GROMACS .gro file of C-alpha atoms in nm:
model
  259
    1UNK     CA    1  -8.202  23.492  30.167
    2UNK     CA    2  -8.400  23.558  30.488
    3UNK     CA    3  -8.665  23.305  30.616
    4UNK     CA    4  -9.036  23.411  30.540
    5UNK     CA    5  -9.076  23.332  30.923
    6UNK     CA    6  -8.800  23.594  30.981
    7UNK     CA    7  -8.952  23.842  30.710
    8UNK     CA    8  -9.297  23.834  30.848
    9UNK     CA    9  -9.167  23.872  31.198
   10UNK     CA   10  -8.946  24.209  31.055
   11UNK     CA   11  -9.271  24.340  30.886
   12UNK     CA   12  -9.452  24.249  31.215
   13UNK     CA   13  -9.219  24.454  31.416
   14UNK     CA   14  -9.203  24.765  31.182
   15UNK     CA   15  -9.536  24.830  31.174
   16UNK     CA   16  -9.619  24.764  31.550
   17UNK     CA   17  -9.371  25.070  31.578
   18UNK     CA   18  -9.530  25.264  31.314
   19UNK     CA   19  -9.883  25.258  31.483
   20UNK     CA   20  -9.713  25.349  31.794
   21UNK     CA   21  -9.542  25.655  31.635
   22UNK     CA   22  -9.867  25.771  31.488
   23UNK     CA   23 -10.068  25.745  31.840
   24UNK     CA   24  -9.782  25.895  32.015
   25UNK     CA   25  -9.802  26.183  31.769
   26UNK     CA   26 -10.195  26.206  31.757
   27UNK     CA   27 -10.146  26.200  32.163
   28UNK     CA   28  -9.877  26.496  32.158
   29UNK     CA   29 -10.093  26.700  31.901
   30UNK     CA   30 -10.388  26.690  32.085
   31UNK     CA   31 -10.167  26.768  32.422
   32UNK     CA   32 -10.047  27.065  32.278
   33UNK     CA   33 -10.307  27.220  32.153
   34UNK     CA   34 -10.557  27.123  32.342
   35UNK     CA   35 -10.732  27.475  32.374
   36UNK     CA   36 -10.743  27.477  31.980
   37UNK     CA   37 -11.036  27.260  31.907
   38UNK     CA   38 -11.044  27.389  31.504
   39UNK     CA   39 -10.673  27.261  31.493
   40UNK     CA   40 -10.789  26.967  31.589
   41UNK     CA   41 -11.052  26.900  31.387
   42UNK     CA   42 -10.792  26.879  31.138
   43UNK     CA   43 -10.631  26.571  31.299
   44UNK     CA   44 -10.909  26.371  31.446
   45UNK     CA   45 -10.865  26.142  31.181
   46UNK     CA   46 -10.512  26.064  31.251
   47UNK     CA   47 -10.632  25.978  31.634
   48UNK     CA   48 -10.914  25.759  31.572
   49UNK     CA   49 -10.676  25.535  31.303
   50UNK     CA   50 -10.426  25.552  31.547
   51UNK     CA   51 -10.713  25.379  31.787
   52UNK     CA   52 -10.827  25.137  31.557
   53UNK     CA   53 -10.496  25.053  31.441
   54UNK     CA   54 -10.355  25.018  31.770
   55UNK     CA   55 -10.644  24.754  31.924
   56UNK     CA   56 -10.671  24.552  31.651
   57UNK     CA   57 -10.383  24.492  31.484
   58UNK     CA   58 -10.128  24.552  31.757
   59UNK     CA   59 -10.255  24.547  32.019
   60UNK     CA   60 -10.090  24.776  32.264
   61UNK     CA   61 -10.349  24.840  32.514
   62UNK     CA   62 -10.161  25.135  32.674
   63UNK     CA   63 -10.138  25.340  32.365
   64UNK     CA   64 -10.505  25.333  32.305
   65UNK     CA   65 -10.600  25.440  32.661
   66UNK     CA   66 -10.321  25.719  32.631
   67UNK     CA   67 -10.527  25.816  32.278
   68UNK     CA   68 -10.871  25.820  32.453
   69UNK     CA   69 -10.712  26.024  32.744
   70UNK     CA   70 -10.546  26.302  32.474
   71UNK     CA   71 -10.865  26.335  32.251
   72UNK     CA   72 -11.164  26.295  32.450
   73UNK     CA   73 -11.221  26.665  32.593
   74UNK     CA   74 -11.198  26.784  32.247
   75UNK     CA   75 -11.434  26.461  32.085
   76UNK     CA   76 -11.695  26.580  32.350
   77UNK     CA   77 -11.640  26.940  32.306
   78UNK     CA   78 -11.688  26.902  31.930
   79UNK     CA   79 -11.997  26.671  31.926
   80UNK     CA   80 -11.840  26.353  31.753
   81UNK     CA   81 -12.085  26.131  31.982
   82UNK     CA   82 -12.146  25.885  31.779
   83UNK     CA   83 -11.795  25.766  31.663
   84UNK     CA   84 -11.620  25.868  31.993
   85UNK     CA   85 -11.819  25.604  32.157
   86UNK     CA   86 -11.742  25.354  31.962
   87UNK     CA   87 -11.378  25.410  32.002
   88UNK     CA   88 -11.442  25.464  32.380
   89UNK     CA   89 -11.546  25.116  32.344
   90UNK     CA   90 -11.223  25.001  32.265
   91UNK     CA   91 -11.042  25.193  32.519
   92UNK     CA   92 -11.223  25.030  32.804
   93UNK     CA   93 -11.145  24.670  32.663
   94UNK     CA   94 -10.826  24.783  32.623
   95UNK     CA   95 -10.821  24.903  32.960
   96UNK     CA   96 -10.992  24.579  33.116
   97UNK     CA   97 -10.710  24.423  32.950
   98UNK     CA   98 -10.472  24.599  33.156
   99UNK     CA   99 -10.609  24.517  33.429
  100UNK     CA  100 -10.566  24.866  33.542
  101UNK     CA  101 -10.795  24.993  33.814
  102UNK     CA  102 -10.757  25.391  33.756
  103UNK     CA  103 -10.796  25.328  33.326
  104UNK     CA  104 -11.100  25.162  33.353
  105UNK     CA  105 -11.295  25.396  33.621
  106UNK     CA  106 -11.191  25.642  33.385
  107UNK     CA  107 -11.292  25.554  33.074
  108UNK     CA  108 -11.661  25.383  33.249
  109UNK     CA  109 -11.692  25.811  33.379
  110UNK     CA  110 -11.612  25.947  33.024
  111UNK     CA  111 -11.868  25.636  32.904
  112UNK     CA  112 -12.139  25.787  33.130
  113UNK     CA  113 -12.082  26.119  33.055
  114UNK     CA  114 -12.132  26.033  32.661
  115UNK     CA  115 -12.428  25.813  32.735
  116UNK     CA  116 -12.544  26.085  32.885
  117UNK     CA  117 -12.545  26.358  32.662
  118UNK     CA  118 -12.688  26.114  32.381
  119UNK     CA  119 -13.016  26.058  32.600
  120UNK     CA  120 -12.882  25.704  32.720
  121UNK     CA  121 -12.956  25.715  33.043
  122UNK     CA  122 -12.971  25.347  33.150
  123UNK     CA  123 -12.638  25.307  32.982
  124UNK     CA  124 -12.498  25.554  33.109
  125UNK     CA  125 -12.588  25.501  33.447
  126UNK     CA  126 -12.424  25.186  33.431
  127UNK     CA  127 -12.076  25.331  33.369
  128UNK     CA  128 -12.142  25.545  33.639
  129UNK     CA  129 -12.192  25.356  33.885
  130UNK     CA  130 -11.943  25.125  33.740
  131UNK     CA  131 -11.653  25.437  33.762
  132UNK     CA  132 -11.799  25.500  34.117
  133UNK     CA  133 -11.758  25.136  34.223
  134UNK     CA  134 -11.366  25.164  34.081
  135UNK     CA  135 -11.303  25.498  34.219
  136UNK     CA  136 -11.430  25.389  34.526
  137UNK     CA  137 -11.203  25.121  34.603
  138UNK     CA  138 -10.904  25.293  34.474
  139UNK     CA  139 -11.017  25.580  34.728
  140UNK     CA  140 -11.030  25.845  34.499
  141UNK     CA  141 -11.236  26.097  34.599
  142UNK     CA  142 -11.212  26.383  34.346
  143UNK     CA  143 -11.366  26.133  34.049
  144UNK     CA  144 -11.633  25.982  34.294
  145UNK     CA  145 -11.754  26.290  34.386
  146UNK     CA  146 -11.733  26.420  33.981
  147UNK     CA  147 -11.915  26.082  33.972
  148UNK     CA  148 -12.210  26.130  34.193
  149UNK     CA  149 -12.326  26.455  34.075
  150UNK     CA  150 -12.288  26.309  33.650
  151UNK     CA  151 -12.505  26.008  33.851
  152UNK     CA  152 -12.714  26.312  33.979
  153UNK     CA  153 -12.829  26.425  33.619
  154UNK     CA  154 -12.888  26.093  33.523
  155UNK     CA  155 -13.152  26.033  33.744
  156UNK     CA  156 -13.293  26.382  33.779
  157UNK     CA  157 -13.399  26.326  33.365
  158UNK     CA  158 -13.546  25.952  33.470
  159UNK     CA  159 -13.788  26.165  33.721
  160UNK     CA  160 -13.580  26.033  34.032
  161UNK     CA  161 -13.572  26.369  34.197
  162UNK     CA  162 -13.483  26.239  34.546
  163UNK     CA  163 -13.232  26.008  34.427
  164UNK     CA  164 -13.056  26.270  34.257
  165UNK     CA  165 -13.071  26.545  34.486
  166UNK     CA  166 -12.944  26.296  34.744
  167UNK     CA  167 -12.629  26.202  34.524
  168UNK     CA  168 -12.580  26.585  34.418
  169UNK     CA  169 -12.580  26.678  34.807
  170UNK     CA  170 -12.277  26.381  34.809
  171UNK     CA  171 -12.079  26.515  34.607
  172UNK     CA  172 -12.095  26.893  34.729
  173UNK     CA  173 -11.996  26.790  35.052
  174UNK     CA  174 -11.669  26.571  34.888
  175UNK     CA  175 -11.584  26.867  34.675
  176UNK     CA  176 -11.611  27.136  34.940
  177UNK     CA  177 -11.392  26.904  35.136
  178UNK     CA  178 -11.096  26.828  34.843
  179UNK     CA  179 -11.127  27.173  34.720
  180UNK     CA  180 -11.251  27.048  34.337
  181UNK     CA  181 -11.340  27.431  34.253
  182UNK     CA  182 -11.436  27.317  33.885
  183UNK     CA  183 -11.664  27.032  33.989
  184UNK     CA  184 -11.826  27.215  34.269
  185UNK     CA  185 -11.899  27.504  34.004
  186UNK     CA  186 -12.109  27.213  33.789
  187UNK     CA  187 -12.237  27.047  34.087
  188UNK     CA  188 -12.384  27.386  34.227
  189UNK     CA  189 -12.526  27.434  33.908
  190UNK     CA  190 -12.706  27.068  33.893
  191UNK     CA  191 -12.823  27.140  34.248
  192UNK     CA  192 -12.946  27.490  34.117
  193UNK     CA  193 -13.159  27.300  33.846
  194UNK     CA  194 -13.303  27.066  34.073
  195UNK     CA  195 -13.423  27.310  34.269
  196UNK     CA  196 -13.594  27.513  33.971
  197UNK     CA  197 -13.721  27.229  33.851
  198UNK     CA  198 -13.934  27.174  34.169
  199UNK     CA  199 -14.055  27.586  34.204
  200UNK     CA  200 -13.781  27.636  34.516
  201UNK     CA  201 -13.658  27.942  34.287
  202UNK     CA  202 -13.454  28.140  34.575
  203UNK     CA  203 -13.256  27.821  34.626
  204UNK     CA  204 -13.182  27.741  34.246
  205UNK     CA  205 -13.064  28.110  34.237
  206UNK     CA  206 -12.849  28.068  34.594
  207UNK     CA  207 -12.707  27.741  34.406
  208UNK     CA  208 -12.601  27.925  34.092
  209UNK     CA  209 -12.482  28.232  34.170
  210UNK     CA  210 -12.245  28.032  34.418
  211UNK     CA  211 -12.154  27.833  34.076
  212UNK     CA  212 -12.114  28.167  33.867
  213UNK     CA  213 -11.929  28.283  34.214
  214UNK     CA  214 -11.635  28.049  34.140
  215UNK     CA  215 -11.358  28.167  33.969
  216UNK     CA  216 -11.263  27.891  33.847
  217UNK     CA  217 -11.570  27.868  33.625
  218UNK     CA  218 -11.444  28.029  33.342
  219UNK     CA  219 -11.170  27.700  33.254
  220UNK     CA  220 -11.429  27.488  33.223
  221UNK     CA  221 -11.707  27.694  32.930
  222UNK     CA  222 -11.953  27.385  32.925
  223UNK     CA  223 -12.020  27.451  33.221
  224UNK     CA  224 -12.037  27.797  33.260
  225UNK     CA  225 -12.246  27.831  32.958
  226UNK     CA  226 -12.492  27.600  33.119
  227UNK     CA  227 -12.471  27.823  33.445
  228UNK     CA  228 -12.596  28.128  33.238
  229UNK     CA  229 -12.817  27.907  33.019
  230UNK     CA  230 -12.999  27.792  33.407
  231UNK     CA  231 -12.980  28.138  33.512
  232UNK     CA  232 -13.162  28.274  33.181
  233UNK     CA  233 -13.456  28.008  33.243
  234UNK     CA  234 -13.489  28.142  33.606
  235UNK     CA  235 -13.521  28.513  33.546
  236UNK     CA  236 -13.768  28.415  33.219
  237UNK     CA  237 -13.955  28.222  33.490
  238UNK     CA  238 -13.971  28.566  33.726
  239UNK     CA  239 -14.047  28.770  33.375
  240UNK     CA  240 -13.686  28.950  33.456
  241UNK     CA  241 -13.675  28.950  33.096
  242UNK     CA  242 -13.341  29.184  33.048
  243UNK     CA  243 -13.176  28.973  33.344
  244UNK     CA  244 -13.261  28.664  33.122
  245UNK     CA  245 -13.168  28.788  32.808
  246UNK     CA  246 -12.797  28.902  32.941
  247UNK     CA  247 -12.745  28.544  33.085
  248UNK     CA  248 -12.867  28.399  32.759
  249UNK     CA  249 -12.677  28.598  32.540
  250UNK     CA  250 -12.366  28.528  32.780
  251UNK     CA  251 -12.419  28.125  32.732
  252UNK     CA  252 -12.464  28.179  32.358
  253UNK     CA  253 -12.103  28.378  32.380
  254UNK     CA  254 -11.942  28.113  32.530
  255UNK     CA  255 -12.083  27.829  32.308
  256UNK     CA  256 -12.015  28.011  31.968
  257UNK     CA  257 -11.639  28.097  32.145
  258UNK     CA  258 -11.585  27.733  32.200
  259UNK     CA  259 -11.770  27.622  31.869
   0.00000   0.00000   0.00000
């Protein structure tokens, strides 16, 4: 008759491996069909236990990083804010526990970016300029320059319009250097609302037809919906109501495409 020592450590072991299984699963799901966010709704479930499961009870740091990494496109894409930051949460403990440089600049940026879109601002500076900070000394350029122009919205909604035009400038200049076609396209586009929001409206239009210019563009819909959304507000502004209306009607295309 085995020990209970011996049982407990048996039971201990089998179900470490069964949380890994199910995150490594989740993770090659969400890998595969990563264009499919419907399919996916379908096993969001099965990625956030895998999370939970994985931090608390087992405690294999890696695993839940590798979760966040698989799942957060479609989390953000999909508008489960709320939840996804919590479990974002855990990923940059998990992360910090790792002591691993890259992880945690990447999970602060994806902690901004959420912040962000739930009208956190403070927040989700903070992440920001905690990823920058990271990315920065691991001398990464693409994500500091993605970086600086998320930064760059941030403070263009607190009213710091020099601050953020400053920052958006930044990152231009990094991403016409690496060749980042995707995040030029959405910095362009930031740069292009900046400059409608202060009445230059020949330079918001220079900014985003250079960021509907790219072709690029089209892999990344959020932000090429917001390029037509812009683009709509700028001809409504000049009363070029049937210009307007085709760049609205192209962002609403593009959102109800991508649900």
């Amino acid at each position: 008759m085995q020990p209970e020592a011996t049982i407990r450590a048996d039971y201990r072991t089998r179900f470490c491996a069964g949380a890994r299984r199910v995150g490594e699963l989740a993770c090659a799901y969400f890998r595969e069909h990563a264009a499919d966010s419907a399919a996916l709704d379908e096993q969001r479930a099965l990625l956030w236990q895998a999370m939970e499961v994985n931090y608390h009870n087992t405690q294999d740091w890696a695993l839940v990083v590798a979760c966040a990494q698989a799942g957060h496109e479609v989390m953000i894409r999909r508008g489960y804010w709320t939840q996804w930051s919590e479990l974002l949460t855990l990923a940059l403990d998990a992360a910090q526990q790792l002591a691993d440089p890259a992880a945690i600049a990447q999970v602060h940026y994806w902690l901004g970016s959420l912040r962000y879109r739930q009208g956190h601002w403070v927040r989700a500076a903070d992440h920001c300029t905690a990823a920058a900070e990271q990315y920065q000394a691991l001398g990464d350029t693409f994500w500091l320059a993605r970086t600086w122009r998320l930064l760059s919205e941030q403070y263009r909604e607190r009213g710091e319009w020099q601050q953020a035009e400053t920052l958006a400038h930044q990152a231009r200049v990094a991403q016409e250097e690496n060749g980042d076609a995707l995040g030029l396209a959405a910095t362009y586009s930031a740069l292009g609302h900046l400059a409608f929001r202060r009445s230059a409206a020949d330079e918001a239009l220079h900014w985003l037809q250079q960021a509907l210019a790219i072709p690029e563009l089209a892999q990344d819909p959020e932000t090429e919906a917001g390029v037509h959304s812009r683009l709509g507000n700028l001809y409504a502004r000049r009363e070029a109501f049937p210009q307007a209306h085709h760049h609205y009607e192209a962002s609403r295309a593009i959102a109800e495409r991508e649900g």
